[in-house]
CSV table of C-alpha atoms in Angstrom, one decimal:
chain,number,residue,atom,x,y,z
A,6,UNK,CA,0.0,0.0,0.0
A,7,UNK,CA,1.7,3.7,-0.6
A,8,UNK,CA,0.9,6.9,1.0
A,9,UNK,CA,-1.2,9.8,-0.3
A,10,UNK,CA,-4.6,8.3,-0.3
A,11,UNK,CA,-7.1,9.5,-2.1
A,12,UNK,CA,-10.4,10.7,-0.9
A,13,UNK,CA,-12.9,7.7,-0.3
A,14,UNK,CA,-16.1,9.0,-2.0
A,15,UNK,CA,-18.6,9.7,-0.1
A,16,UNK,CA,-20.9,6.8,-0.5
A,17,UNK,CA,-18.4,4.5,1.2
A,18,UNK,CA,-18.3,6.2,4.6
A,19,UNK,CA,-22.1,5.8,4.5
A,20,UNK,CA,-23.0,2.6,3.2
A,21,UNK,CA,-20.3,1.3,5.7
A,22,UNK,CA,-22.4,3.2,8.3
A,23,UNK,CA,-25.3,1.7,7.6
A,24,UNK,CA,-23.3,-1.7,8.6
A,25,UNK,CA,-21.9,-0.7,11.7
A,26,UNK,CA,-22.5,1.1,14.9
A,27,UNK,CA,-20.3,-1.1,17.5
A,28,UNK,CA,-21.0,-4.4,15.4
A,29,UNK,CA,-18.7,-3.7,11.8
A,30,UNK,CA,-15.5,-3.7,14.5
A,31,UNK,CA,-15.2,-7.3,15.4
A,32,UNK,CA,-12.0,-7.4,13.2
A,33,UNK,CA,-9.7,-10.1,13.0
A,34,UNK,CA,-6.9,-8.0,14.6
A,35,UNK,CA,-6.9,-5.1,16.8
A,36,UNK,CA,-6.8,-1.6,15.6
A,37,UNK,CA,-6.5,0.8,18.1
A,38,UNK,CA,-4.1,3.4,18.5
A,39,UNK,CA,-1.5,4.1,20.7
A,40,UNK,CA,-0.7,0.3,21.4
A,41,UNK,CA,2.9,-1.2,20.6
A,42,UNK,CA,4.0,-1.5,17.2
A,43,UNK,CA,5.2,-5.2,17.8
A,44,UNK,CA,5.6,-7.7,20.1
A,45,UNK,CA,8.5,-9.0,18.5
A,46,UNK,CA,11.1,-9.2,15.8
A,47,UNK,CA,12.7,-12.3,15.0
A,48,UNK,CA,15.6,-13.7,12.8
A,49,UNK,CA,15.2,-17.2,11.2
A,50,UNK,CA,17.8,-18.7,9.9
A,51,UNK,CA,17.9,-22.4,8.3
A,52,UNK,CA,20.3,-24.7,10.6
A,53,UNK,CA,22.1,-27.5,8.3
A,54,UNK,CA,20.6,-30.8,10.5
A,55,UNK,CA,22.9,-34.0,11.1
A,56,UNK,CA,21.1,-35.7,8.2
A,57,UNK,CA,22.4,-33.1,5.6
A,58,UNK,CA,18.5,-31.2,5.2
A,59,UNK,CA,18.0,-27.4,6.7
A,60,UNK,CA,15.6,-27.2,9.9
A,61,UNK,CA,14.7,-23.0,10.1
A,62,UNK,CA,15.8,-22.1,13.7
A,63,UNK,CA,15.2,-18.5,15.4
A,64,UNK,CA,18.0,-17.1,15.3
A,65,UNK,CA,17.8,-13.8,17.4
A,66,UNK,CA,14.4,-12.4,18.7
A,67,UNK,CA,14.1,-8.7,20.1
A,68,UNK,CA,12.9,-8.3,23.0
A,69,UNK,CA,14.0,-10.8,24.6
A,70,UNK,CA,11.2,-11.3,27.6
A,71,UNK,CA,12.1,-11.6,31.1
A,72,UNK,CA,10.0,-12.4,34.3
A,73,UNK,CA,7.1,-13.7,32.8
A,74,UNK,CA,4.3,-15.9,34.7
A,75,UNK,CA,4.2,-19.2,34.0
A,76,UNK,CA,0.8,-18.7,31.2
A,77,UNK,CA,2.7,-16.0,29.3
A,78,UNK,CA,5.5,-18.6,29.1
A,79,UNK,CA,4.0,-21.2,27.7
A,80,UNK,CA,2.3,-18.9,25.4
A,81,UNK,CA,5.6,-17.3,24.2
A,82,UNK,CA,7.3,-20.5,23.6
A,83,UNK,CA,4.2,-22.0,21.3
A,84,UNK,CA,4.5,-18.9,19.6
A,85,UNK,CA,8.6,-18.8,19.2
A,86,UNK,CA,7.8,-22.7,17.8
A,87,UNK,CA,5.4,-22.1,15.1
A,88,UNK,CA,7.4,-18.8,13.7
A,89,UNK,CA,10.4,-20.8,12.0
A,90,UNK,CA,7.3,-23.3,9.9
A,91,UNK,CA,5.5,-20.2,8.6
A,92,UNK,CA,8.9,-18.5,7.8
A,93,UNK,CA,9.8,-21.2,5.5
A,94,UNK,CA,6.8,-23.0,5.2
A,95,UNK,CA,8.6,-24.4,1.8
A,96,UNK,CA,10.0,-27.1,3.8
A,97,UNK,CA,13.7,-28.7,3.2
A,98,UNK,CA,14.3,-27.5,-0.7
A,99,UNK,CA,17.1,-25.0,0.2
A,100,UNK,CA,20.3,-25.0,-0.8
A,101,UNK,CA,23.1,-22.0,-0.7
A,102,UNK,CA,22.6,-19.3,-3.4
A,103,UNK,CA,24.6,-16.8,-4.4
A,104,UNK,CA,21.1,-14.5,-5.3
A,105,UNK,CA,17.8,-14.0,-4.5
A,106,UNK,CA,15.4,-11.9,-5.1
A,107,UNK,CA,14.2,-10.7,-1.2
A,108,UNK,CA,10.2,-11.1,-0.9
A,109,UNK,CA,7.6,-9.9,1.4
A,110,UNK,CA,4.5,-12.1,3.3
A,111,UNK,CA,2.4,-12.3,6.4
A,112,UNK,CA,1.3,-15.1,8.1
A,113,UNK,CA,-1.6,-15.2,10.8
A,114,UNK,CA,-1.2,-17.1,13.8
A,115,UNK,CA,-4.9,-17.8,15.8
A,116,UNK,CA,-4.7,-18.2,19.8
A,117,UNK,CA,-6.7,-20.5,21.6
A,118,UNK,CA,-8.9,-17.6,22.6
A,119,UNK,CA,-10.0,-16.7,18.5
A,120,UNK,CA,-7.6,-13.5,18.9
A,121,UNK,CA,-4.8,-13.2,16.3
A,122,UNK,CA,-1.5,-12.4,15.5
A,123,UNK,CA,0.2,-11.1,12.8
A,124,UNK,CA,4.1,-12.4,11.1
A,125,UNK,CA,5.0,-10.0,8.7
A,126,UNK,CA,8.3,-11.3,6.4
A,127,UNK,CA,10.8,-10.1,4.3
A,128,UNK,CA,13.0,-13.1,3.0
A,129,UNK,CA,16.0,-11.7,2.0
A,130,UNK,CA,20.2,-13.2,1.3
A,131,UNK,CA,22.3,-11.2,3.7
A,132,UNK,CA,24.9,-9.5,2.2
A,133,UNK,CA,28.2,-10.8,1.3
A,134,UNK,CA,30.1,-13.1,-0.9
A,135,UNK,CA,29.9,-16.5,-2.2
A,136,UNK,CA,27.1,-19.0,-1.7
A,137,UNK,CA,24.7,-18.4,1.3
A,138,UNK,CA,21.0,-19.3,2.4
A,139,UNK,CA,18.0,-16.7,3.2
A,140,UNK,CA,16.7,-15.8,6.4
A,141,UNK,CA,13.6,-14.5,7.2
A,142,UNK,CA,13.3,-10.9,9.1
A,143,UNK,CA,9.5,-11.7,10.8
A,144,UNK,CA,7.5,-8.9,13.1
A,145,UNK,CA,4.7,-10.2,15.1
A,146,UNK,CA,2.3,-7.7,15.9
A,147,UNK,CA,-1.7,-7.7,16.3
A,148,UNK,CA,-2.0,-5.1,14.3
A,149,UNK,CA,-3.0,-5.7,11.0
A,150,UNK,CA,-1.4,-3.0,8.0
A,151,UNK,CA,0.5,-4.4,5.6
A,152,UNK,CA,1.4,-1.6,3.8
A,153,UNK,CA,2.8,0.1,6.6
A,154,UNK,CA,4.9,-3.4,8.3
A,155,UNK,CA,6.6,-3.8,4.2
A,156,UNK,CA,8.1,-0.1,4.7
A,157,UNK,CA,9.0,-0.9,8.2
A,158,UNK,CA,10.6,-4.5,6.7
A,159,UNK,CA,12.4,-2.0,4.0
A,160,UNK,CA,14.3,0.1,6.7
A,161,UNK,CA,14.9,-3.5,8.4
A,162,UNK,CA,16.1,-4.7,5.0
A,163,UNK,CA,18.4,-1.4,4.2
A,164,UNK,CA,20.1,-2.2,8.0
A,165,UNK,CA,20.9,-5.3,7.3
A,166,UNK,CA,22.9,-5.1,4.2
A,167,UNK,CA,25.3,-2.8,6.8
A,168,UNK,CA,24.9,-5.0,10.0
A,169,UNK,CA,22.7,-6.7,12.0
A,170,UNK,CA,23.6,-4.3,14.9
A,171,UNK,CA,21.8,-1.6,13.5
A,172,UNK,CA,18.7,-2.7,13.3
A,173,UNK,CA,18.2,-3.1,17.2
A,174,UNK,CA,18.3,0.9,17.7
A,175,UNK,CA,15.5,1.7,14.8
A,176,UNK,CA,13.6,-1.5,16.0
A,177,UNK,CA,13.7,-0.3,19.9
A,178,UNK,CA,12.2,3.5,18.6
A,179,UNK,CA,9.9,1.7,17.0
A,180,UNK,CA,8.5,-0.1,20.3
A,181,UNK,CA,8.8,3.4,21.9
A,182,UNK,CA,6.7,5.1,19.4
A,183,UNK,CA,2.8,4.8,19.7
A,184,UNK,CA,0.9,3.1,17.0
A,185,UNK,CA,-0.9,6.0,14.5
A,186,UNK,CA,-4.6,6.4,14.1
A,187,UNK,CA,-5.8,5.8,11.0
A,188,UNK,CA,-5.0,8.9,8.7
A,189,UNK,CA,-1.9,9.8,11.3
A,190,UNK,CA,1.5,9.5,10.8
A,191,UNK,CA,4.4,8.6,13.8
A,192,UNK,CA,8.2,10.0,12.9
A,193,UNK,CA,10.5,7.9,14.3
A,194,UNK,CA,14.6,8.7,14.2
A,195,UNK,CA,17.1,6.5,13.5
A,196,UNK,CA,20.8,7.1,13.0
A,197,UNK,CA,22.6,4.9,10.5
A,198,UNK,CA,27.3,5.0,10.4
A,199,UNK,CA,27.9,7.0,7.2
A,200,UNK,CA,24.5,8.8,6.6
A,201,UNK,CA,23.7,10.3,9.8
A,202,UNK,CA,20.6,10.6,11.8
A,203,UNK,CA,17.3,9.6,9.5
A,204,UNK,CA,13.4,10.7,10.1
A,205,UNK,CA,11.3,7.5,9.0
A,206,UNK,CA,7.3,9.1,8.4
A,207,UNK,CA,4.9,6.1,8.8
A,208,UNK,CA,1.8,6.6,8.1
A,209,UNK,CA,-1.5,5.0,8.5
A,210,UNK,CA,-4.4,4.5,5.6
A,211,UNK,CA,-7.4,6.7,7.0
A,212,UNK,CA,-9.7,3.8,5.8
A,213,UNK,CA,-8.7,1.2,9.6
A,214,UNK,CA,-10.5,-1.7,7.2
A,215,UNK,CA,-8.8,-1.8,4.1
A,216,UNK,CA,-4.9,-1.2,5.2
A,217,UNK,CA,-4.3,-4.8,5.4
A,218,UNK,CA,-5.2,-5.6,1.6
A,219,UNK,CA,-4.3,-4.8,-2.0
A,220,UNK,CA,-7.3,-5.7,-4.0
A,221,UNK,CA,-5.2,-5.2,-7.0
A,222,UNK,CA,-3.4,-8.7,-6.5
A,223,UNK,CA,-6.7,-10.4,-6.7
A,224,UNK,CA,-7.6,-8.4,-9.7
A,225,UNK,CA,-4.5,-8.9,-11.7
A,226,UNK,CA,-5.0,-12.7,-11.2
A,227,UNK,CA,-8.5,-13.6,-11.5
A,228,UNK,CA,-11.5,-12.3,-13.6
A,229,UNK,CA,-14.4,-10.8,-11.9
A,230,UNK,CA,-16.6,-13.9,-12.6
A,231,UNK,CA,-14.0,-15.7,-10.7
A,232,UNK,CA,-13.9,-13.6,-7.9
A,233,UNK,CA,-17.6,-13.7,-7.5
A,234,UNK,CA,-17.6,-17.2,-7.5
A,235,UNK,CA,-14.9,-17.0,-4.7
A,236,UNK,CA,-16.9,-14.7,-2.5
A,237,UNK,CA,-20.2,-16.4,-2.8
A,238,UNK,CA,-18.0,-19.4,-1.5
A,239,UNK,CA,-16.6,-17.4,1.1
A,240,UNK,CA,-20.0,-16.0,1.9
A,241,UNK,CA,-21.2,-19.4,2.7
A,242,UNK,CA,-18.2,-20.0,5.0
A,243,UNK,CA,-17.3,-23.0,2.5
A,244,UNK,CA,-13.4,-24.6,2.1
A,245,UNK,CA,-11.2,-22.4,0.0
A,246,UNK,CA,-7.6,-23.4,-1.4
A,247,UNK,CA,-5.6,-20.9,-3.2
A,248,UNK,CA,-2.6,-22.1,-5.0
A,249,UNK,CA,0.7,-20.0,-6.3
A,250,UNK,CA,4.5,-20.8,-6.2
A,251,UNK,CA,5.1,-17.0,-4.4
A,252,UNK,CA,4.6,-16.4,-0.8
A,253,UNK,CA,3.7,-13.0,-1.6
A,254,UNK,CA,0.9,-13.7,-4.0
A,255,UNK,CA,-0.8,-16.4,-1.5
A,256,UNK,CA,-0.9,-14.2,1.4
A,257,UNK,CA,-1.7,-10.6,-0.4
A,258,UNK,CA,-4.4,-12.5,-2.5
A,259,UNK,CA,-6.1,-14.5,0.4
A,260,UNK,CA,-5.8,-11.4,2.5
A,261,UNK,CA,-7.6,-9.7,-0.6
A,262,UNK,CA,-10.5,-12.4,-0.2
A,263,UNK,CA,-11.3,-12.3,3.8
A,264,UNK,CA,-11.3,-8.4,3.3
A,265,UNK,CA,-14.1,-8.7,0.5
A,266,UNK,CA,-16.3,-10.2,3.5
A,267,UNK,CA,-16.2,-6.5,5.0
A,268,UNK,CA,-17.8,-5.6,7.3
A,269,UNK,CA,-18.1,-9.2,8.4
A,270,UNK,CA,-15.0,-11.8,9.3
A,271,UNK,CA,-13.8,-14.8,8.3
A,272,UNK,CA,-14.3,-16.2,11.9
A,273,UNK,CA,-12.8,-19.9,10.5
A,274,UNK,CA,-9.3,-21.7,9.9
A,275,UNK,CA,-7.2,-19.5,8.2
A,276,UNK,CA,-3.7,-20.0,7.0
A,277,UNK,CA,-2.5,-17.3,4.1
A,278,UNK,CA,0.4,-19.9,3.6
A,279,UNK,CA,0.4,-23.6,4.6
A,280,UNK,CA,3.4,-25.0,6.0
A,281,UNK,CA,4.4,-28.1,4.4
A,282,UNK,CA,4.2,-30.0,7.5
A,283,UNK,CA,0.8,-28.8,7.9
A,284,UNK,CA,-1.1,-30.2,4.4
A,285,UNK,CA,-3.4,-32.5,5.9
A,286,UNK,CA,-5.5,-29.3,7.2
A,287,UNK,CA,-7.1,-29.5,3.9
A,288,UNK,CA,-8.6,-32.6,5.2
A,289,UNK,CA,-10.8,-30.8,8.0
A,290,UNK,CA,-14.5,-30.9,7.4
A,291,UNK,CA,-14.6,-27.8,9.1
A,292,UNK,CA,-14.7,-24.4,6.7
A,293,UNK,CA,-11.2,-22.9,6.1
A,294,UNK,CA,-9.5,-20.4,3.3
A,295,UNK,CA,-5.9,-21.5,3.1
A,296,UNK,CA,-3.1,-20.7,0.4
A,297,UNK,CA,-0.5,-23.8,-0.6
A,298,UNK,CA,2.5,-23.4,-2.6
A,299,UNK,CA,1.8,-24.8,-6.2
A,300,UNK,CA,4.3,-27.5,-5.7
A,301,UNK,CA,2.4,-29.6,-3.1
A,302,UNK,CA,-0.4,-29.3,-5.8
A,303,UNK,CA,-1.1,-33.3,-6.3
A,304,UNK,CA,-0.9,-33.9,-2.9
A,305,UNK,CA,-3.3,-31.5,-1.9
A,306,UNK,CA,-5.4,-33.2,-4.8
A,307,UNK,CA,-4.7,-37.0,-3.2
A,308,UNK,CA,-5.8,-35.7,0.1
A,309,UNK,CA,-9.1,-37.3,1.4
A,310,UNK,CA,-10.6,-34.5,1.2
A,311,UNK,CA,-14.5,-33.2,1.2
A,312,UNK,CA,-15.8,-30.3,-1.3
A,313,UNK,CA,-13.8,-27.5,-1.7
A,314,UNK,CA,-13.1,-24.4,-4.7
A,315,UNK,CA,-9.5,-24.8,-5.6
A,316,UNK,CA,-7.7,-22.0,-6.9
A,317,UNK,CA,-5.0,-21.8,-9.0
A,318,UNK,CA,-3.7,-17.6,-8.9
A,319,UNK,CA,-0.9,-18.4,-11.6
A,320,UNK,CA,-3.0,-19.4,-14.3
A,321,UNK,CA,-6.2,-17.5,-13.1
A,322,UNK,CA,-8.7,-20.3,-13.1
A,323,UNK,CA,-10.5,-22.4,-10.8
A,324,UNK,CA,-8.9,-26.5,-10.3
A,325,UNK,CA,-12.1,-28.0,-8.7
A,326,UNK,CA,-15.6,-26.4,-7.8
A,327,UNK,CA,-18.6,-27.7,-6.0
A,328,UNK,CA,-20.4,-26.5,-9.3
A,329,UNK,CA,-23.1,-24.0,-7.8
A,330,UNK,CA,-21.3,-20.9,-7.5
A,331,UNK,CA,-22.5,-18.9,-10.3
A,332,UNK,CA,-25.8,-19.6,-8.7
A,333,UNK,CA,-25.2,-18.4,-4.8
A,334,UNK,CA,-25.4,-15.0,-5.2
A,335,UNK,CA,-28.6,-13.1,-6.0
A,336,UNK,CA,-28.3,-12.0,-10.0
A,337,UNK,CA,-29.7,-8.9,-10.0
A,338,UNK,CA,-26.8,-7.9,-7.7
A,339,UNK,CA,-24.4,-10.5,-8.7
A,340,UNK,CA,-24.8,-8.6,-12.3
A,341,UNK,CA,-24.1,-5.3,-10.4
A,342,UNK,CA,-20.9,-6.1,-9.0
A,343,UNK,CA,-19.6,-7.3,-12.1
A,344,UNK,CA,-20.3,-4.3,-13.6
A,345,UNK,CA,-18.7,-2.5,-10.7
A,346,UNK,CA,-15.5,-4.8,-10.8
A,347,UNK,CA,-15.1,-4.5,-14.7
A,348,UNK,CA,-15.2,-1.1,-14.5
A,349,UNK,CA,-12.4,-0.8,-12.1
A,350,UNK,CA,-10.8,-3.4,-14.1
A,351,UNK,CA,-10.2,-1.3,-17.3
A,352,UNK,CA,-9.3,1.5,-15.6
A,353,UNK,CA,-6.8,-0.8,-13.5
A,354,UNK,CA,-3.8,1.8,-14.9
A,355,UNK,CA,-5.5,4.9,-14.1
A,356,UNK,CA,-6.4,4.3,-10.2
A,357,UNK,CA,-3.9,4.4,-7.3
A,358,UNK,CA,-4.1,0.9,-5.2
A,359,UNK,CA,-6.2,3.2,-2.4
A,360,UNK,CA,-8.7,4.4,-5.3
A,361,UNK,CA,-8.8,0.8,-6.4
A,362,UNK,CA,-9.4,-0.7,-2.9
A,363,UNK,CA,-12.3,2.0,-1.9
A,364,UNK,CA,-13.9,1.4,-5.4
A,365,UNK,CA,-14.1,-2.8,-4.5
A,366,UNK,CA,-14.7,-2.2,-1.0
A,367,UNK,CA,-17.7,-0.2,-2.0
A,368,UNK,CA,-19.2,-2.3,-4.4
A,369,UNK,CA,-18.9,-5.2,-1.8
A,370,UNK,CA,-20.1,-3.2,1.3
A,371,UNK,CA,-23.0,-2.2,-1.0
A,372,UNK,CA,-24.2,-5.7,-1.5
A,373,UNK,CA,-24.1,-6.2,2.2
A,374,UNK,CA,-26.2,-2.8,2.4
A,375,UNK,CA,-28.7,-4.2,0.3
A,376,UNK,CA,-29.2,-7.6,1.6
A,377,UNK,CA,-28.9,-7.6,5.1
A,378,UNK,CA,-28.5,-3.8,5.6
A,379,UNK,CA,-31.7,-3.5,7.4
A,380,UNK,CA,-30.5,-5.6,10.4
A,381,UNK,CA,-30.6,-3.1,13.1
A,382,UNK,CA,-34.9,-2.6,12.8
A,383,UNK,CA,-34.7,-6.2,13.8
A,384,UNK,CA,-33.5,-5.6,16.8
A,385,UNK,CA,-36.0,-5.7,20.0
A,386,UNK,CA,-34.4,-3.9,22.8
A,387,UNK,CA,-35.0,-4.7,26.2
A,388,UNK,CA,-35.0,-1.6,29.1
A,389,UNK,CA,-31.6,-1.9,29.8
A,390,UNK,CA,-30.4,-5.2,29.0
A,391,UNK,CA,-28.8,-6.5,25.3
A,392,UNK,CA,-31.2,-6.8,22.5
A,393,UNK,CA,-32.3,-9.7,20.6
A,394,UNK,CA,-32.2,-10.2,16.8
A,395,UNK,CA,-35.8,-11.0,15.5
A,396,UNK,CA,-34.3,-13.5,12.7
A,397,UNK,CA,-37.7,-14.0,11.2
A,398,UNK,CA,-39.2,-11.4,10.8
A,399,UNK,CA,-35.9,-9.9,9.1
A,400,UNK,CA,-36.2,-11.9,6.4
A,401,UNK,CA,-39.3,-11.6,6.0
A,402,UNK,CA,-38.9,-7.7,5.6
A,403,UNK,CA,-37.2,-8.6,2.2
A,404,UNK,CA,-39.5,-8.2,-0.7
A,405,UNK,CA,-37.2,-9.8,-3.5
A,406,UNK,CA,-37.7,-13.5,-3.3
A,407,UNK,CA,-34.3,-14.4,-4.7
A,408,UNK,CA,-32.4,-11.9,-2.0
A,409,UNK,CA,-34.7,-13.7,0.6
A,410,UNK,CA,-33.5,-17.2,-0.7
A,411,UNK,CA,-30.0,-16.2,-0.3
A,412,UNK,CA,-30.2,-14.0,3.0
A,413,UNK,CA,-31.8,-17.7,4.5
A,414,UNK,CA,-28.6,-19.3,3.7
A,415,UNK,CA,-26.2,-15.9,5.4
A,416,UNK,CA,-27.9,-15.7,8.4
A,417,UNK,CA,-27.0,-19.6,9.5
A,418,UNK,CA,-23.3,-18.4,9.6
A,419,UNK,CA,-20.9,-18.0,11.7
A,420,UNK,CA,-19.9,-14.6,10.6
A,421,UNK,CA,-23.8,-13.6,10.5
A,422,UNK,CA,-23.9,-15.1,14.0
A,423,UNK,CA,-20.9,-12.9,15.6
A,424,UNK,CA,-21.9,-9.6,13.8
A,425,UNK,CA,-25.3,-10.0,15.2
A,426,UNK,CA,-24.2,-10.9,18.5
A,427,UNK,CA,-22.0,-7.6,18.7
A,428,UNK,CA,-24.7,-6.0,17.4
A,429,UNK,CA,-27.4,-6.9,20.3
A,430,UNK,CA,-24.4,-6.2,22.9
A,431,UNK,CA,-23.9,-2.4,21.7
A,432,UNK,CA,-26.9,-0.4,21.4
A,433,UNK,CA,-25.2,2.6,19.3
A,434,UNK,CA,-27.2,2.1,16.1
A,435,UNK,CA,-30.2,2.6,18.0
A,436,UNK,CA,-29.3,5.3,20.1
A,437,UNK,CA,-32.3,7.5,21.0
A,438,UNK,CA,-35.1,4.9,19.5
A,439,UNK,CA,-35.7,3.1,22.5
């Protein structure tokens, strides 16, 4: 994501409103300002094993915690365990290389407790001469912006090609400095030997939902019929596999996906880049969107596995399908959206990624609108205590037959379900109607 964002028209800050109040903020990371940047930066390096194959070991992590109870312990170390997988979730194929081309991906790591966290990677060849292997520069943070973590990984990347011991000064501002509100910028100072004393701007998207996505990966890659079918899939909480040889395009094009769901959440499994060791998740009869490199590709297909929409984002097209998905989806707005996302489409060279992102946002947070916008009359509130959602006679308030047929299926999910349930907790839509 770059700076300089455009003006969001109009219409998106009010068709998001009309989704909203307290309930549109369950997000799958936290947002708010003023917390810490990162919990923790982490080096992984791949360790040659006794058996001739490369293992990925942390290598040095920043801070290093002390005095911690014995919860927070056990916590940190599942978390320091897991790191080195989704660093190089390519498994054993490494061997030394004398160049490489660095690249940039996030993982997301889920907590017992549904909260998530957030690796954000540059894989990169530290500098110097003959043959040598990657390593993977990771942040872990709760805070979801990719944009902003890739410019942080940059400054991370330009230290290490002088040495590793400058990066612990910009990375220790950085934990000092107070996470922006969105629209805000935070200056932090760094000094680098040679150049001097440096002022690093970073600032935030003013649009909180979208600074975790680039829906111009997704559009570059698929066709809007395909990402229709994708959503409807997605809408019906169904299993999703996304397929590419690069990191990157996995995790910026699944990210792309659960942000299409806007201003609800993907509340199920969801891995932006499967480590090898982890395949057999897409066995799990439960719903999941997870992204596999395309070399495991006919082992994911000999898996025992129940109906799922494969995707393959090199060649733009869909593997396998359950065969209904052009039919999920009301048409009279199915038709809509396509218009919307062809139009952006063409104009793919004229728009900035922020223009692009509000224009797709929109046309997704207007479908929502339509369909299920009128949630909040449904509402019975009680004096003083939560509300409760009157499920019926909401959809029986919809006068198109074919938006009622759909809306039947939407409100038995789970990210109908959690929306709602924030929504009966906070009474700010209904402020003053009681």
């Amino acid at each position: 994501a770059t700076e300089g964002k455009q003006e969001a028209p109009a219409a998106e800050s009010n068709s998001s409103r009309a989704l909203q109040g307290k309930a549109g903020d369950r997000s799958s990371v936290l947002y708010s300002a003023g917390q810490f940047f990162f919990e923790y930066l982490v080096v992984v390096s791949l360790k040659k094993t006794s058996d001739g194959r490369y293992e990925p070991k942390i290598t040095y992590q920043f801070p290093k915690r002390e005095n911690l109870l014995r919860g927070q312990k056990e916590e940190e170390e599942r978390l320091l365990q897991a790191i080195p997988l989704f660093c190089f979730p390519d498994g054993n194929n490494w061997a030394p290389v004398t160049d490489f081309t660095s690249e940039t991906f996030s993982f997301v790591l889920t907590n017992v407790d549904g909260s998530r966290k957030i690796g954000y990677c540059r894989r990169l060849l530290p500098s110097g001469r003959g043959v040598r292997l990657p390593e993977v520069f990771c942040i872990i943070s709760c805070l979801g912006c990719f944009g902003l973590f890739s410019k942080i990984l940059d400054e991370v990347e330009k230290r290490r090609q002088i040495s590793m011991a400058v990066i612990y000064p910009f990375m220790q501002g950085l934990r000092e400095s107070p996470f922006p509100a969105p629209g805000k910028t935070v200056t932090i100072k760094s000094f680098i030997p040679e150049s001097g004393t440096e002022l690093i701007e970073l600032t935030r998207p003013l649009d909180a939902h979208l600074e975790h996505v680039e829906f111009q990966a997704l559009l570059q890659r698929l066709s809007p019929d395909l990402i229709l079918h994708i959503f409807a899939s997605a809408v019906l909480e169904r299993r999703l596999i996304f397929l590419a040889e690069e990191l990157s395009v996995l995790s910026q094009c699944i990210h792309a996906v659960a942000a299409l769901l806007y201003p609800f959440t993907w509340a199920h499994t969801y891995i932006p880049v499967v480590p090898e060791c982890l395949l057999d998740t897409v066995c799990c009869p439960t719903p999941f969107m997870v992204g596999i490199q395309m070399r495991h590709l006919e082992r994911v297909l000999d898996q025992p596995m129940e109906e799922a929409l494969i995707v393959d984002l090199c060649k733009g097209k869909i593997i396998r399908a359950v065969g209904d998905e052009e039919e999920i989806l009301p048409i009279k707005l199915q038709n809509e959206m396509l218009t919307s996302l062809n139009r952006h489409n063409n104009n793919n060279n004229v728009h900035t990624p922020e223009q692009v992102n509000t224009l797709v946002s929109e046309a997704f947070v207007q479908f929502f609108v339509r369909i299920v916008g009128h949630y909040a009359s449904h509402i019975k509130w009680s004096k003083n205590g939560p509300g409760t959602f009157q499920e019926r006679a909401f959809c029986k308030a919809i006068a198109s037959k074919t938006n009622r047929k759909f809306v039947k299926k939407f409100v038995k999910t789970n990210m109908f379900s959690l929306f709602i349930e924030d929504a009966e907790k906070s009474r700010i839509p209904q402020e003053g109607k009681r």
